[in-house]
Coordinates of C-alpha atoms in Angstrom, one line a residue:
X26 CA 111.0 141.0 31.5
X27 CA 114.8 140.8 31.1
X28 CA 116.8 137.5 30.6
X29 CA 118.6 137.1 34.2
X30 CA 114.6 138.2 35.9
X31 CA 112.9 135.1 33.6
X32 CA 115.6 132.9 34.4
X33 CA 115.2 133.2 38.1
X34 CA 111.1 133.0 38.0
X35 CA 111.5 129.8 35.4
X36 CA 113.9 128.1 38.0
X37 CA 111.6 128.4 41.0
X38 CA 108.5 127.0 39.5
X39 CA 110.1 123.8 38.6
X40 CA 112.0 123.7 41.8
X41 CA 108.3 124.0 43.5
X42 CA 106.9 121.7 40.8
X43 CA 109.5 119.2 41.4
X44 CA 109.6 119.4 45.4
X45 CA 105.8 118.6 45.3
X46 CA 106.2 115.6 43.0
X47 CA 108.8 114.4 44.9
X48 CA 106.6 115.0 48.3
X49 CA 103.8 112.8 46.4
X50 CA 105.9 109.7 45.3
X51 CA 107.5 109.5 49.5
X52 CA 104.4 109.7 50.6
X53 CA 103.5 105.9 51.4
X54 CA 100.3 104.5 51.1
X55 CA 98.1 104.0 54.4
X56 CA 98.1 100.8 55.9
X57 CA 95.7 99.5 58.6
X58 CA 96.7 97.1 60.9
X59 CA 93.6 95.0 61.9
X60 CA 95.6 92.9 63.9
X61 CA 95.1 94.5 67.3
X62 CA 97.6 97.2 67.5
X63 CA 97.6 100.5 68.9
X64 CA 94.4 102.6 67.9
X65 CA 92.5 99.2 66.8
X66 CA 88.9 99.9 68.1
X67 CA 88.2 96.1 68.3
X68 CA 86.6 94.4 71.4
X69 CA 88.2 92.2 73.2
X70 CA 87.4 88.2 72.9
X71 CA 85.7 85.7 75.7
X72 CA 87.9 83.2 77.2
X73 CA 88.6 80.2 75.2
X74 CA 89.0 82.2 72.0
X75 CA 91.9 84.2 69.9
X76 CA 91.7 86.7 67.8
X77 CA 94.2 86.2 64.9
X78 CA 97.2 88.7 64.8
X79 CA 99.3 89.2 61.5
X80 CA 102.4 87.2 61.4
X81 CA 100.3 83.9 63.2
X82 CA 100.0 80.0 61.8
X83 CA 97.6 77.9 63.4
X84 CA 100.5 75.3 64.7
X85 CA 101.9 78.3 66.5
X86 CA 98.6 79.5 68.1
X87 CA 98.0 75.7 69.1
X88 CA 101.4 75.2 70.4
X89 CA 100.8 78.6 72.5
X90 CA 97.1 77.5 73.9
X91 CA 98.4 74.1 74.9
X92 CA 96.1 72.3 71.7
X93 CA 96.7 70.4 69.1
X94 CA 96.4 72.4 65.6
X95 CA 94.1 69.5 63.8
X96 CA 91.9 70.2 67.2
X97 CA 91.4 73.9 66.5
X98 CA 90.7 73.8 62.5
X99 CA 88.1 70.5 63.9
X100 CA 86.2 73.3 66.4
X101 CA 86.4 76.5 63.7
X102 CA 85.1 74.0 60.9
X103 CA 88.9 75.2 59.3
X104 CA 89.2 73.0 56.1
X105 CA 92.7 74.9 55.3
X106 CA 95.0 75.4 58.1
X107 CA 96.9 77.6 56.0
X108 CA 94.2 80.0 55.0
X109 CA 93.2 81.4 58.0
X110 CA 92.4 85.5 58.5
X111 CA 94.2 88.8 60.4
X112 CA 91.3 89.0 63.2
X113 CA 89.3 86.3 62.4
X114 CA 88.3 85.0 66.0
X115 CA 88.6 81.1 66.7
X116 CA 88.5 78.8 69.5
X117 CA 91.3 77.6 71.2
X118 CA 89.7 75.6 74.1
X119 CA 87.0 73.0 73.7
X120 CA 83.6 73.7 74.5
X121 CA 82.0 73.1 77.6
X122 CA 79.6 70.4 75.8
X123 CA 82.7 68.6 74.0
X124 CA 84.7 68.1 78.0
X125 CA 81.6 67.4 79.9
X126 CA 79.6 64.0 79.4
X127 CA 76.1 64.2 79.8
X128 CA 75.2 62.7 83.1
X129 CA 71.9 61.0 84.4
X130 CA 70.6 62.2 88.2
X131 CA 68.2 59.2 89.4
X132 CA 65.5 61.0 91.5
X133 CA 64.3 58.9 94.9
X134 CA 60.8 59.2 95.3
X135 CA 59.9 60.4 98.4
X136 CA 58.7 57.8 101.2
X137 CA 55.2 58.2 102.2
X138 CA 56.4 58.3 105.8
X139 CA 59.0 60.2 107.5
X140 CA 61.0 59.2 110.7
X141 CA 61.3 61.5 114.1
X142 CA 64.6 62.3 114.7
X143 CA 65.6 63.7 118.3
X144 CA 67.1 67.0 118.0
X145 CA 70.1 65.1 119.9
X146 CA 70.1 62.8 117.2
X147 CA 69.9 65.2 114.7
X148 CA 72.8 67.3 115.7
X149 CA 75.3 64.0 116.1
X150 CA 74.7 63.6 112.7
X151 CA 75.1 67.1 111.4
X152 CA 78.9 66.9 113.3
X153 CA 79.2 63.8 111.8
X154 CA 78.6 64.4 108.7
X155 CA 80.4 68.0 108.8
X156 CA 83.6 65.9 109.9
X157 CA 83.6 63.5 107.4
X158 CA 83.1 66.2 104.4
X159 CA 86.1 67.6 105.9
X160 CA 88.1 64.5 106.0
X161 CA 86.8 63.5 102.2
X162 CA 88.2 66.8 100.9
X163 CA 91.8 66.9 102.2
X164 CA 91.8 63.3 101.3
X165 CA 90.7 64.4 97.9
X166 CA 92.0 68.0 97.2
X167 CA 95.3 67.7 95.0
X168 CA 98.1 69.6 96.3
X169 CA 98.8 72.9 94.8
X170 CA 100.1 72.1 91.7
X171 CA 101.6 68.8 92.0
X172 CA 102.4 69.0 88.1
X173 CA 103.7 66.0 85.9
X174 CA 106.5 64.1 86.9
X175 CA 108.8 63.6 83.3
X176 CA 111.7 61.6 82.2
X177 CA 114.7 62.7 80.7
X178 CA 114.2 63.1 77.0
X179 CA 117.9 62.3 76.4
X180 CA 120.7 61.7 77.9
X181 CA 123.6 65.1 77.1
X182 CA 124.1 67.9 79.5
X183 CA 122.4 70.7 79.8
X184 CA 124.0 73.6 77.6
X185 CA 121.0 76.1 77.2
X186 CA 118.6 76.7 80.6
X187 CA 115.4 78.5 80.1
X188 CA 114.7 82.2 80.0
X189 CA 111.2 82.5 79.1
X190 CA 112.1 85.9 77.1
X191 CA 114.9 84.5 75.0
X192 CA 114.7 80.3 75.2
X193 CA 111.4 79.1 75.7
X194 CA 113.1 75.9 76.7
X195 CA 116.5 73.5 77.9
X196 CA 119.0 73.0 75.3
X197 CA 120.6 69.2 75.7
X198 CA 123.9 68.5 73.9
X199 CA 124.7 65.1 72.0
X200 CA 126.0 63.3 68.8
X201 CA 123.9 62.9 65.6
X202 CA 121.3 59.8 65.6
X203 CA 121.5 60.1 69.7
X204 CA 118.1 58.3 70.6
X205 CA 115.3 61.4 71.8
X206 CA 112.8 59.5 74.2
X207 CA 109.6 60.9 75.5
X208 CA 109.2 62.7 78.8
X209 CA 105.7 60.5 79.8
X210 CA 103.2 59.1 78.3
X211 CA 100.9 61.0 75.8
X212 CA 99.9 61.2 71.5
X213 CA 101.8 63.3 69.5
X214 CA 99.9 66.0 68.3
X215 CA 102.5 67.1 65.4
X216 CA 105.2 65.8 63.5
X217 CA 107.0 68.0 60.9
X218 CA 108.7 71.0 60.4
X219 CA 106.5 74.1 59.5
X220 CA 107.4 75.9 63.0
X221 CA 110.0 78.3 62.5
X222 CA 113.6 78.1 64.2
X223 CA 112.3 74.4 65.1
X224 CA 113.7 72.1 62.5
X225 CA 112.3 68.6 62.7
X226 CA 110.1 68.8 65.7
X227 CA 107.4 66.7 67.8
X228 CA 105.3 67.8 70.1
X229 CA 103.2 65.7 72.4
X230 CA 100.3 66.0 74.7
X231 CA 99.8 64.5 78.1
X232 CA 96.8 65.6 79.2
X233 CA 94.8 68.5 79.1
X234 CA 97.6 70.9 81.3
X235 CA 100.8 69.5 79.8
X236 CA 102.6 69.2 76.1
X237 CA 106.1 68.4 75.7
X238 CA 108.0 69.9 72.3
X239 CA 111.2 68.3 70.8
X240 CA 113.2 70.0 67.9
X241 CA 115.9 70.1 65.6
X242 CA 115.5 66.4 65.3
X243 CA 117.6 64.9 62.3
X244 CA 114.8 62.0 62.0
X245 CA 111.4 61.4 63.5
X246 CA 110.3 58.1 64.3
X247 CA 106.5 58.7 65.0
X248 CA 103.6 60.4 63.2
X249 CA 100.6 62.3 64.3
X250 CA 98.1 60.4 66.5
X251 CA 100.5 57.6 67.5
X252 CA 100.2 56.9 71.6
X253 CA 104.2 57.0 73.0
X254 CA 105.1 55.7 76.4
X255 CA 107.3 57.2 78.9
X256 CA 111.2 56.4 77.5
X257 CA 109.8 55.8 74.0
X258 CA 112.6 56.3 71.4
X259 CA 110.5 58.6 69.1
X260 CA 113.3 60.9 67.6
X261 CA 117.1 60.8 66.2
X262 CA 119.1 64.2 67.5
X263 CA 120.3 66.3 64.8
X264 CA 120.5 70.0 63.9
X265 CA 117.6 70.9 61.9
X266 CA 117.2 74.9 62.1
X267 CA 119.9 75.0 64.7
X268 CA 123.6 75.9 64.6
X269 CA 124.8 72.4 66.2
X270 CA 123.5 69.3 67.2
X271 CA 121.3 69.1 69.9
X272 CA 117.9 68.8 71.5
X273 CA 115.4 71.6 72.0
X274 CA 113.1 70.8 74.7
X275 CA 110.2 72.7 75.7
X276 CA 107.5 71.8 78.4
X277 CA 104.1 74.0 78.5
X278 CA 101.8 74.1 80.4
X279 CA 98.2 75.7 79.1
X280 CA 100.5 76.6 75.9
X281 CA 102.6 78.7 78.2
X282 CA 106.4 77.9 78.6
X283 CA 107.7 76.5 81.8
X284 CA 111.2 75.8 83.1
X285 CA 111.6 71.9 82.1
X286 CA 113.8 71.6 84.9
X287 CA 111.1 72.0 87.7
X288 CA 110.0 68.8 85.9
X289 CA 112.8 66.4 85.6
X290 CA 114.3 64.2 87.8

């Protein structure tokens, strides 16, 4: 084999040698995403619960379900809210047993003897009866969503309105150490700053429906588990995690974000 031949045959091995090296070390390594994605074969969980998707914190799935986070470690028997798993499956919504009280039906024993009503009779008291079920119920019946009626939280204008795909809430404009009050009564379920893009934020829930979220606060004046009134000073404004002073206020309602302003006065 001449020089030039050997030359050309040498040089295309080690091109092919070093093409599939190079084809090895781009090739990355497969990942699996567990976290319900696309081609996940993973069934789908009862009401109540949540499976756990990458990227989650327990204060953010609390906040989202309308719960307090210390609630949800207390009913998954969580001892670190910062070690939980990609789909693990916890409750979000206490159980049936934990709302209902257990209630005590006194039975009437029957009398030995039974009085004769007229068929008359009998039918006055059917209409009777029929009409006053009626009027107990529309007395009774709340109307369709009469909500909760909320204070202002502080007292700036209005410089960012909600858009539930890019601002989850109302921005309000002030000065640094304006007074933040709360929107109605309730307990604040958190106090800190470990939600991101939040800064110094409270949250507080009313009742089982509503919770009412205040951010970027420069100092908080109540702690987790305290009871707050309506008008409560609870909060200084400030700009924690935010590019100006101001208040972030979000109301949700089953952990999903409403317009405040459908609230407000």
């Amino acid at each position: 084999m001449n020089f030039p031949r050997l030359l050309i045959v040498s040089l295309a091995i080690s091109t092919v040698v070093f093409q599939s090296g190079c084809a090895t070390r781009s090739t990355p390594a497969p990942v699996v995403d567990r976290s319900g994605g696309k081609g996940a074969s993973l069934e789908p969980v009862q009401a109540g619960f949540y499976r756990i998707k990458r990227g989650d914190t327990l204060l953010r799935i609390a906040l989202d379900h309308g719960q307090s986070h210390r609630d949800i470690a207390e009913w998954n028997n969580i001892a670190d809210m910062n070690q939980i798993e990609v789909d693990q499956v916890i409750r979000v919504a206490p159980s049936a047993k934990a709302m209902t009280s257990k209630v005590e039906v006194k039975q009437e024993k029957p009398s030995a003897a039974k009085d004769v009503v007229k068929p008359s009779d009998k039918m006055k008291d059917e209409k009777l009866a029929k009409n006053e079920a009626k009027a107990d119920k529309s007395n009774n019946e709340p109307a369709a969503d009469a909500g909760i009626k909320l204070s202002w939280p502080s007292k700036g204008n209005v410089i960012d309105r909600f858009d539930e795909g890019k601002n989850k809430g109302i921005g309000i404009s002030g000065k640094s150490g304006d007074p933040i009050q709360a929107a109605a009564d309730g307990k604040v379920v958190y106090a800190g700053n470990s939600l991101r893009g939040y800064g110094n934020l409270l949250i507080v829930k009313h009742d089982n429906t509503y919770l009412t979220a205040y951010a970027h606060n420069k100092t908080l004046l109540v702690k987790e588990g305290d009871t707050v009134k309506k008008a409560q000073k609870i909060a200084e404004m400030g700009n924690t995690d935010a590019d100006q002073v101001k208040l972030h206020f979000e109301v949700r309602k089953h952990g999903k974000p409403v317009d405040p302003m459908s609230y407000l006065p």
